[in-house]
Amino acid sequence: MSNNGIPTPRQTYTLKYSKESIIEKLKYIALEMPTYKYISYNEDLNTLRIEITRSFQPQHLDFRFDETISNDETKFEVEVSKHTGGMTDDDSSLHAKKNLEEIMDFLIKCLKGYLISEEDKKAATKGQIGNMIFVAVVFVAVVWWIGSGIYW
């Protein structure tokens, strides 16, 4: 039996901001953006989890904080995984990389004082609706194909 799993995307960052500032902004992003959901922060394990619901399969963004280098510099790793477990295909990996890039772009901007706008929220919602429509069309096509009795 072969395992077709692929490694979950992960990236390590060092930012010139305190851990508290980074956690505060990540929570802000997750609470403001309609495609993100704040899941938890575990102080003992030094981890924060956010779920991103934009694509067909929700993904988790797990932030693992190392010891703070100084009061104004923090090192952490972000790992992206599917809601149901590891990555299994290139498409999942592609979405994971996009999700990682997007949250880090928002994090950097928000740490510099950016406030999430209604336009940001609308763009995220529009992308989410587009994905749901695509899934619905594929589902209807599959049901129609099965119901039509055409077998190869």
XYZ file of C-alpha atoms in Angstrom:
152
model
C 0.000 0.000 0.000
C 1.535 3.334 -1.001
C 1.267 6.572 0.863
C 0.703 9.538 -1.422
C 1.008 12.135 1.351
C 3.273 15.107 0.859
C 4.940 17.196 3.573
C 2.859 20.003 5.006
C 4.202 23.422 4.020
C 6.011 25.208 6.822
C 8.112 28.314 7.064
C 10.170 29.925 9.824
C 10.138 33.697 10.299
C 11.964 36.165 12.507
C 10.172 39.487 12.880
C 11.279 42.610 14.710
C 8.130 42.696 16.844
C 7.290 41.234 20.237
C 5.536 37.880 20.472
C 2.598 39.610 22.151
C 2.242 42.058 19.237
C 2.341 39.246 16.701
C -0.268 37.196 18.576
C -2.494 40.270 18.991
C -2.376 41.008 15.245
C -2.988 37.381 14.268
C -6.090 37.331 16.469
C -7.181 40.658 14.951
C -6.824 39.275 11.407
C -8.694 36.073 12.288
C -11.544 37.995 13.891
C -11.854 40.641 11.162
C -11.484 38.588 7.987
C -14.516 36.451 7.060
C -12.344 33.643 5.681
C -10.363 33.178 8.911
C -11.434 31.701 12.223
C -9.450 32.038 15.438
C -9.266 28.575 17.032
C -6.964 28.766 20.049
C -3.839 30.008 21.749
C -1.995 27.644 24.077
C 0.325 29.608 26.327
C 1.977 26.470 27.743
C 2.855 25.113 24.299
C 3.458 28.601 22.859
C 1.183 27.876 19.875
C -1.666 29.634 18.102
C -4.086 28.033 15.623
C -6.174 29.766 12.972
C -8.451 28.065 10.460
C -8.788 29.404 6.945
C -12.046 28.545 5.232
C -11.576 30.119 1.820
C -10.976 26.952 -0.172
C -13.041 23.800 -0.580
C -11.071 22.096 2.179
C -10.425 24.259 5.240
C -6.817 24.455 6.356
C -5.179 25.144 9.706
C -2.384 27.640 10.186
C -0.349 26.586 13.226
C 2.013 29.203 14.650
C 4.728 27.793 16.933
C 6.679 30.453 18.762
C 10.285 29.915 19.788
C 11.672 31.696 22.770
C 11.587 35.426 22.198
C 15.005 36.527 20.953
C 14.595 39.946 22.571
C 11.755 42.257 23.628
C 11.329 43.382 20.044
C 12.280 40.337 17.958
C 10.416 37.017 17.722
C 11.132 33.783 15.887
C 8.260 31.449 14.967
C 7.296 28.697 12.567
C 4.033 28.484 10.635
C 2.780 25.116 9.426
C -0.229 24.732 7.142
C -2.257 21.528 7.286
C -5.593 20.381 5.969
C -8.484 20.446 8.395
C -8.629 16.659 8.056
C -4.894 15.939 8.292
C -1.846 16.033 6.034
C -1.508 17.229 2.473
C -2.319 14.655 -0.199
C -2.020 16.422 -3.530
C -0.365 19.335 -5.249
C -3.610 21.351 -5.214
C -3.761 21.252 -1.408
C -0.129 22.256 -1.226
C -0.703 25.133 -3.651
C -3.608 26.453 -1.537
C -1.483 26.063 1.589
C 1.333 28.169 0.167
C -1.138 30.827 -0.962
C -2.781 30.853 2.484
C 0.611 31.161 4.174
C 1.650 34.061 1.936
C -1.661 35.853 2.453
C -1.680 35.689 6.235
C 1.946 36.775 6.432
C 1.232 39.734 4.125
C -1.665 40.771 6.360
C 0.409 40.220 9.502
C 3.282 42.418 8.295
C 0.903 45.174 7.146
C -1.109 45.071 10.391
C 2.034 45.135 12.538
C 2.919 48.357 10.703
C -0.488 49.863 11.568
C -2.709 48.748 8.688
C -6.383 48.269 9.515
C -8.369 45.673 7.587
C -10.825 47.452 5.314
C -14.286 46.604 4.056
C -12.670 46.089 0.639
C -10.378 43.412 2.114
C -13.410 41.684 3.620
C -15.412 41.911 0.384
C -12.525 40.514 -1.676
C -12.153 37.568 0.717
C -15.901 36.867 0.691
C -16.001 37.102 -3.110
C -13.212 34.527 -3.382
C -14.992 32.242 -0.932
C -18.274 32.453 -2.892
C -16.408 31.748 -6.135
C -14.944 28.574 -4.644
C -18.362 27.434 -3.388
C -19.924 27.994 -6.835
C -17.130 26.005 -8.483
C -17.658 23.089 -6.063
C -21.438 23.205 -6.631
C -20.991 23.087 -10.427
C -18.600 20.125 -10.191
C -20.983 18.319 -7.815
C -23.969 18.848 -10.148
C -21.915 17.656 -13.123
C -20.881 14.474 -11.283
C -24.458 13.767 -10.160
C -25.740 14.378 -13.690
C -23.051 12.103 -15.173
C -23.821 9.296 -12.701
C -27.585 9.744 -13.179
C -27.333 9.690 -16.949
C -26.222 6.066 -16.935
C -23.163 6.687 -19.086
C -20.462 4.244 -18.104
C -17.142 3.890 -19.833
